[in-house]
Backbone as JSON, one array per atom type, in Angstrom:
{
  "sequence": "MMLGTHSATANLWKISHAVAELKEPSLKGFAHEARSRGADRPEHELLYQAIAQLADQRLEILRRRRTGKGVWYAIVGVIKWNGDHVGQSVARFHEKCEGKRSAVVAARKLLAEHAGEFAENMTVEAEVLTDLEWQGRLPEVED",
  "N": [[0.69, -1.38, 0.1], [0.92, 2.21, -0.56], [1.54, 5.43, 0.69], [-0.21, 8.01, 0.94], [0.05, 11.74, -0.24], [-0.98, 13.02, 1.66], [-1.39, 11.81, 3.78], [1.34, 11.11, 4.54], [2.21, 13.66, 4.69], [0.72, 14.8, 7.18], [1.94, 12.65, 9.17], [4.4, 13.54, 9.31], [4.43, 15.7, 11.02], [3.17, 15.14, 13.12], [5.43, 13.83, 14.0], [7.52, 16.13, 14.28], [5.58, 17.95, 15.72], [5.8, 16.11, 18.68], [8.48, 16.26, 19.01], [8.93, 19.08, 19.7], [7.41, 18.21, 22.11], [9.44, 17.09, 23.83], [11.21, 16.91, 26.86], [14.47, 18.5, 27.87], [16.47, 16.03, 28.58], [15.24, 14.25, 27.44], [15.6, 14.8, 24.88], [17.91, 14.91, 23.85], [18.29, 12.02, 23.84], [16.74, 10.96, 22.09], [17.78, 12.37, 20.28], [20.33, 11.29, 19.51], [19.64, 8.76, 19.17], [18.19, 9.17, 16.47], [20.4, 9.54, 15.42], [21.93, 6.91, 15.35], [20.13, 5.28, 13.84], [19.7, 6.19, 11.76], [22.59, 5.81, 11.0], [22.89, 2.98, 10.77], [20.64, 2.98, 8.95], [21.24, 3.25, 5.72], [19.86, 3.97, 3.71], [17.92, 5.69, 5.12], [18.97, 7.48, 5.63], [19.13, 10.38, 5.69], [17.02, 11.47, 6.23], [16.73, 10.58, 9.43], [18.85, 12.4, 10.03], [17.75, 14.7, 9.61], [15.28, 14.8, 11.24], [16.83, 14.2, 13.9], [18.53, 16.48, 13.75], [16.47, 18.29, 14.03], [15.17, 17.83, 16.79], [18.0, 18.92, 17.99], [17.76, 21.13, 17.56], [15.72, 22.06, 19.25], [16.53, 21.91, 21.54], [18.24, 23.67, 21.68], [16.55, 26.12, 21.46], [15.44, 25.15, 23.89], [17.88, 25.74, 25.87], [18.28, 28.34, 25.26], [16.22, 29.85, 26.41], [16.33, 28.91, 29.22], [18.42, 30.33, 29.76], [18.24, 32.96, 28.41], [20.11, 34.0, 26.58], [21.85, 35.26, 23.85], [20.48, 36.08, 20.62], [17.23, 37.77, 20.51], [13.9, 38.55, 19.99], [11.87, 41.1, 20.3], [8.23, 41.05, 19.76], [5.21, 42.46, 18.71], [1.42, 42.05, 18.08], [-1.08, 42.94, 16.39], [-4.35, 42.13, 16.69], [-7.52, 41.8, 14.18], [-10.63, 40.91, 15.67], [-13.11, 38.46, 14.57], [-16.78, 38.18, 14.75], [-17.15, 35.31, 14.97], [-15.27, 35.1, 16.56], [-12.84, 34.81, 15.71], [-9.18, 35.21, 14.8], [-7.08, 37.7, 12.74], [-4.54, 38.68, 11.48], [-3.36, 41.76, 11.88], [-1.24, 43.95, 11.64], [2.27, 43.7, 12.43], [4.5, 44.21, 14.69], [8.42, 43.96, 15.55], [10.96, 43.64, 17.14], [14.71, 43.59, 17.38], [16.76, 41.98, 19.31], [19.33, 41.92, 21.86], [19.56, 39.24, 24.01], [17.29, 38.43, 26.22], [16.47, 39.37, 28.65], [16.45, 42.36, 27.6], [14.85, 42.23, 25.47], [12.38, 41.54, 27.08], [11.63, 44.06, 27.73], [12.09, 45.48, 25.45], [9.38, 44.64, 24.45], [7.88, 45.38, 26.24], [7.88, 48.56, 25.76], [7.37, 48.15, 22.76], [4.36, 47.61, 23.06], [3.58, 50.0, 24.64], [3.81, 51.55, 22.72], [2.09, 50.96, 20.84], [-0.49, 50.48, 22.13], [-2.88, 52.47, 21.61], [-4.58, 51.11, 19.54], [-5.65, 48.88, 20.75], [-8.74, 47.8, 20.48], [-12.48, 46.89, 20.86], [-12.81, 44.98, 18.91], [-10.04, 44.4, 18.56], [-7.04, 43.19, 19.4], [-4.05, 43.47, 20.86], [-1.26, 42.0, 21.25], [1.62, 41.16, 22.67], [4.88, 39.33, 22.4], [7.93, 37.24, 23.8], [10.65, 36.03, 21.27], [13.27, 33.38, 20.9], [15.83, 33.58, 18.55], [15.77, 31.65, 16.52], [13.34, 30.65, 16.95], [11.95, 32.33, 15.98], [12.72, 32.75, 13.35], [11.72, 30.25, 12.67], [8.92, 30.62, 12.99], [8.01, 32.55, 11.62], [9.13, 32.9, 8.49], [9.11, 34.64, 6.31], [9.68, 37.41, 6.94], [11.76, 39.71, 7.25], [15.11, 41.24, 8.7]],
  "CA": [[0.35, 0.24, -0.54], [1.43, 3.44, -1.43], [1.27, 6.07, 1.31], [-0.58, 9.51, 0.04], [0.74, 12.86, 0.49], [-1.56, 13.7, 2.91], [-0.89, 11.25, 5.07], [2.97, 10.98, 4.99], [2.63, 14.9, 5.38], [0.41, 14.24, 8.64], [2.7, 11.91, 9.68], [5.94, 14.4, 9.92], [3.79, 17.14, 11.52], [3.61, 14.13, 14.42], [6.9, 14.08, 14.6], [7.39, 17.75, 15.11], [4.63, 18.06, 17.61], [6.28, 14.88, 19.42], [9.76, 16.21, 19.21], [8.26, 20.0, 20.52], [6.96, 18.24, 23.69], [10.15, 16.2, 24.54], [12.54, 17.65, 27.92], [15.95, 18.66, 27.53], [17.03, 15.0, 28.73], [14.86, 12.93, 26.21], [15.53, 15.46, 23.38], [19.22, 14.36, 23.72], [18.61, 11.09, 23.98], [15.96, 10.79, 20.99], [18.95, 12.75, 18.48], [21.59, 10.24, 19.62], [19.05, 7.52, 18.31], [18.23, 8.99, 15.18], [21.72, 9.37, 14.59], [22.19, 5.85, 15.33], [19.39, 4.62, 13.35], [20.44, 7.0, 10.61], [23.4, 5.14, 10.38], [22.25, 1.28, 10.48], [19.78, 2.3, 7.68], [21.67, 3.98, 4.91], [18.64, 4.15, 2.63], [16.89, 6.64, 5.33], [19.56, 8.18, 6.51], [18.79, 11.99, 5.14], [15.68, 11.4, 6.94], [17.18, 10.59, 10.21], [19.32, 13.29, 10.28], [16.76, 15.59, 9.69], [15.05, 14.53, 12.49], [17.91, 14.6, 14.95], [18.64, 18.17, 13.71], [15.25, 19.21, 14.82], [15.76, 17.66, 18.23], [18.75, 19.48, 18.37], [17.53, 22.76, 17.48], [14.89, 22.3, 20.11], [17.45, 22.02, 22.43], [18.99, 25.09, 21.76], [15.84, 26.38, 22.11], [15.38, 25.36, 25.22], [19.02, 26.45, 26.47], [18.38, 29.73, 25.29], [15.22, 30.16, 27.02], [16.78, 28.87, 29.98], [19.69, 31.29, 29.84], [18.24, 33.94, 28.02], [20.93, 34.52, 26.0], [21.28, 35.24, 22.69], [19.49, 36.77, 20.12], [16.0, 37.82, 20.33], [13.06, 39.29, 19.17], [10.37, 41.3, 20.76], [7.26, 40.97, 18.56], [3.81, 42.92, 19.28], [1.28, 42.02, 16.93], [-2.23, 43.61, 16.41], [-5.16, 41.42, 15.7], [-8.47, 41.87, 14.41], [-11.3, 39.67, 15.83], [-15.09, 38.82, 13.83], [-17.95, 37.75, 15.18], [-17.19, 34.19, 15.15], [-13.94, 34.85, 17.28], [-11.71, 34.3, 14.14], [-8.87, 36.69, 14.87], [-6.94, 38.07, 11.69], [-3.23, 39.75, 12.01], [-3.52, 43.22, 10.94], [-0.31, 44.8, 11.93], [3.0, 43.67, 13.52], [6.2, 45.11, 15.03], [9.12, 43.61, 15.91], [12.57, 44.45, 17.72], [15.82, 42.14, 17.46], [17.68, 42.01, 20.74], [21.01, 40.8, 22.75], [19.19, 38.77, 25.43], [16.07, 37.86, 27.15], [16.23, 40.51, 29.41], [16.35, 43.71, 26.41], [13.68, 42.06, 24.27], [10.77, 41.98, 27.18], [11.85, 45.45, 27.94], [11.15, 46.31, 24.07], [8.38, 44.43, 23.86], [6.62, 46.72, 26.56], [8.14, 49.52, 24.69], [6.59, 48.31, 22.03], [2.91, 47.67, 23.75], [2.87, 50.85, 24.86], [3.53, 52.23, 21.57], [0.53, 50.64, 19.86], [-1.8, 50.36, 22.79], [-3.66, 52.74, 21.04], [-4.69, 50.14, 18.67], [-6.53, 48.55, 21.17], [-9.94, 48.43, 20.73], [-13.36, 45.86, 20.98], [-12.63, 44.02, 18.36], [-8.83, 44.68, 18.44], [-6.09, 43.41, 20.81], [-2.48, 43.84, 21.15], [-0.23, 41.16, 22.24], [3.49, 40.74, 22.78], [5.72, 37.67, 22.98], [9.68, 37.21, 22.95], [11.5, 34.86, 21.02], [14.41, 33.44, 20.29], [15.92, 33.75, 16.7], [15.19, 30.35, 16.44], [11.45, 30.44, 17.09], [11.72, 33.45, 15.14], [12.85, 32.3, 11.96], [11.19, 29.46, 12.03], [7.59, 30.78, 12.93], [8.18, 34.18, 10.97], [10.22, 33.02, 7.53], [8.64, 35.64, 5.27], [9.97, 38.47, 7.74], [13.75, 39.69, 7.19], [15.83, 42.48, 9.35]],
  "C": [[1.15, 1.2, -0.1], [0.78, 4.67, -0.1], [0.82, 7.53, 0.63], [-0.12, 10.44, 0.93], [0.29, 13.32, 1.56], [-1.19, 13.2, 4.22], [0.59, 11.15, 5.38], [3.22, 12.95, 5.77], [1.99, 15.32, 7.02], [1.46, 14.03, 10.06], [4.08, 12.64, 10.22], [5.54, 15.26, 10.64], [3.77, 16.24, 12.79], [4.62, 14.36, 15.03], [7.51, 15.36, 15.13], [6.84, 18.07, 16.14], [6.03, 17.45, 18.65], [7.59, 15.15, 19.88], [9.61, 17.7, 20.52], [8.11, 19.59, 22.2], [8.09, 17.29, 24.54], [10.81, 17.3, 25.71], [13.87, 17.55, 27.55], [16.74, 16.79, 27.46], [16.92, 13.73, 27.51], [15.17, 13.47, 24.82], [17.54, 14.4, 23.24], [19.21, 13.08, 23.33], [17.89, 10.56, 22.29], [17.18, 11.15, 19.71], [19.79, 12.18, 18.35], [20.87, 8.88, 18.79], [18.84, 7.95, 17.16], [19.44, 8.94, 14.41], [22.45, 7.89, 14.18], [21.37, 5.24, 14.04], [19.65, 4.99, 11.93], [21.58, 5.92, 9.91], [23.74, 3.71, 9.98], [21.41, 1.5, 9.13], [20.33, 3.41, 6.78], [20.78, 4.91, 3.94], [17.62, 5.53, 3.0], [17.83, 7.46, 6.29], [19.7, 9.88, 6.57], [17.61, 12.05, 6.66], [15.76, 11.29, 8.76], [17.97, 11.32, 10.95], [18.66, 14.64, 10.29], [15.99, 15.9, 11.04], [16.1, 14.6, 13.53], [18.57, 16.13, 14.56], [17.08, 19.01, 14.31], [15.34, 18.98, 15.91], [17.11, 18.78, 18.89], [18.98, 20.8, 18.39], [16.54, 23.0, 18.85], [15.4, 22.39, 21.44], [17.86, 23.05, 22.96], [18.17, 25.58, 22.01], [15.73, 26.62, 23.54], [16.39, 25.98, 26.4], [18.83, 27.75, 26.65], [17.31, 30.39, 26.3], [15.47, 29.85, 28.38], [17.75, 29.89, 30.57], [19.38, 32.74, 29.6], [19.46, 34.94, 27.39], [20.72, 34.53, 24.37], [20.77, 36.01, 22.08], [18.1, 36.59, 20.05], [15.15, 38.44, 20.12], [11.77, 39.61, 20.32], [9.45, 41.61, 19.65], [5.44, 41.24, 19.54], [2.78, 42.76, 17.99], [-0.49, 42.6, 17.51], [-3.19, 42.91, 15.73], [-6.51, 41.81, 15.79], [-9.67, 40.58, 15.0], [-12.76, 39.87, 15.11], [-15.75, 38.36, 14.94], [-18.06, 36.5, 16.06], [-15.77, 33.61, 16.08], [-12.74, 34.02, 16.83], [-10.39, 35.38, 14.37], [-7.78, 36.6, 13.5], [-6.05, 38.99, 11.9], [-3.33, 40.62, 10.94], [-2.46, 44.12, 10.87], [0.99, 43.37, 13.03], [4.14, 43.72, 13.66], [6.64, 44.26, 15.54], [10.47, 44.3, 16.29], [13.63, 43.25, 17.73], [16.87, 43.09, 18.66], [18.63, 41.06, 21.39], [20.1, 40.56, 24.15], [17.76, 38.92, 25.54], [15.43, 39.17, 27.52], [15.38, 41.98, 28.41], [15.07, 42.89, 25.69], [12.02, 41.79, 25.45], [10.86, 43.58, 27.34], [11.31, 46.2, 26.69], [10.27, 45.47, 24.1], [7.0, 45.22, 24.84], [6.68, 47.62, 26.1], [6.98, 49.55, 23.79], [4.58, 48.24, 21.95], [2.45, 48.32, 24.02], [2.83, 52.0, 23.38], [2.45, 51.78, 20.74], [-0.4, 49.9, 20.72], [-2.82, 51.0, 22.17], [-4.68, 51.95, 20.08], [-6.11, 49.36, 19.26], [-8.08, 48.65, 21.19], [-10.98, 47.17, 20.78], [-13.36, 44.85, 20.26], [-11.11, 43.76, 18.18], [-8.13, 44.45, 19.41], [-4.86, 43.32, 20.08], [-1.71, 43.05, 21.91], [0.93, 41.36, 21.72], [3.89, 39.26, 23.25], [7.19, 38.52, 22.95], [9.85, 35.93, 22.95], [12.66, 34.72, 20.82], [14.53, 33.38, 18.8], [15.95, 32.86, 16.23], [13.91, 30.28, 16.02], [11.53, 31.64, 16.07], [11.29, 33.18, 13.53], [11.92, 31.28, 11.48], [9.48, 29.32, 11.85], [7.3, 32.25, 11.97], [9.33, 34.06, 9.72], [10.62, 34.48, 6.55], [9.41, 37.13, 5.8], [11.75, 38.31, 7.9], [13.93, 40.82, 8.21], [16.29, 43.62, 8.62]]
}
């Protein structure tokens, strides 16, 4: 039986989601296991390498979230909500920062600058992300 594109894609998302749920010690073991399986199965080596890299990236994100070091982004989004509680992003503002603390300060500043856009059907939301998360979530945005 041949696996359909939809099913294959759904299964890849399951792997990504499962990796995102793992904690540090498990991620290290998972990455090691993926590399070992790739070495044992050359026909699937590239797939196992990609899975190990996914775990490595998640480990780095967790490390940066713990230490607060590295490049971070302060992000404020303005979202318009319709009557069915479905939101649509209408504006996004960001600032590149060195370290998590600087990003938190920058996010507060961006929130204050754009607080006037808040309305009955509009929210203004802030968050801070590592550069790895920023690249993964917002690949269309460039510095």
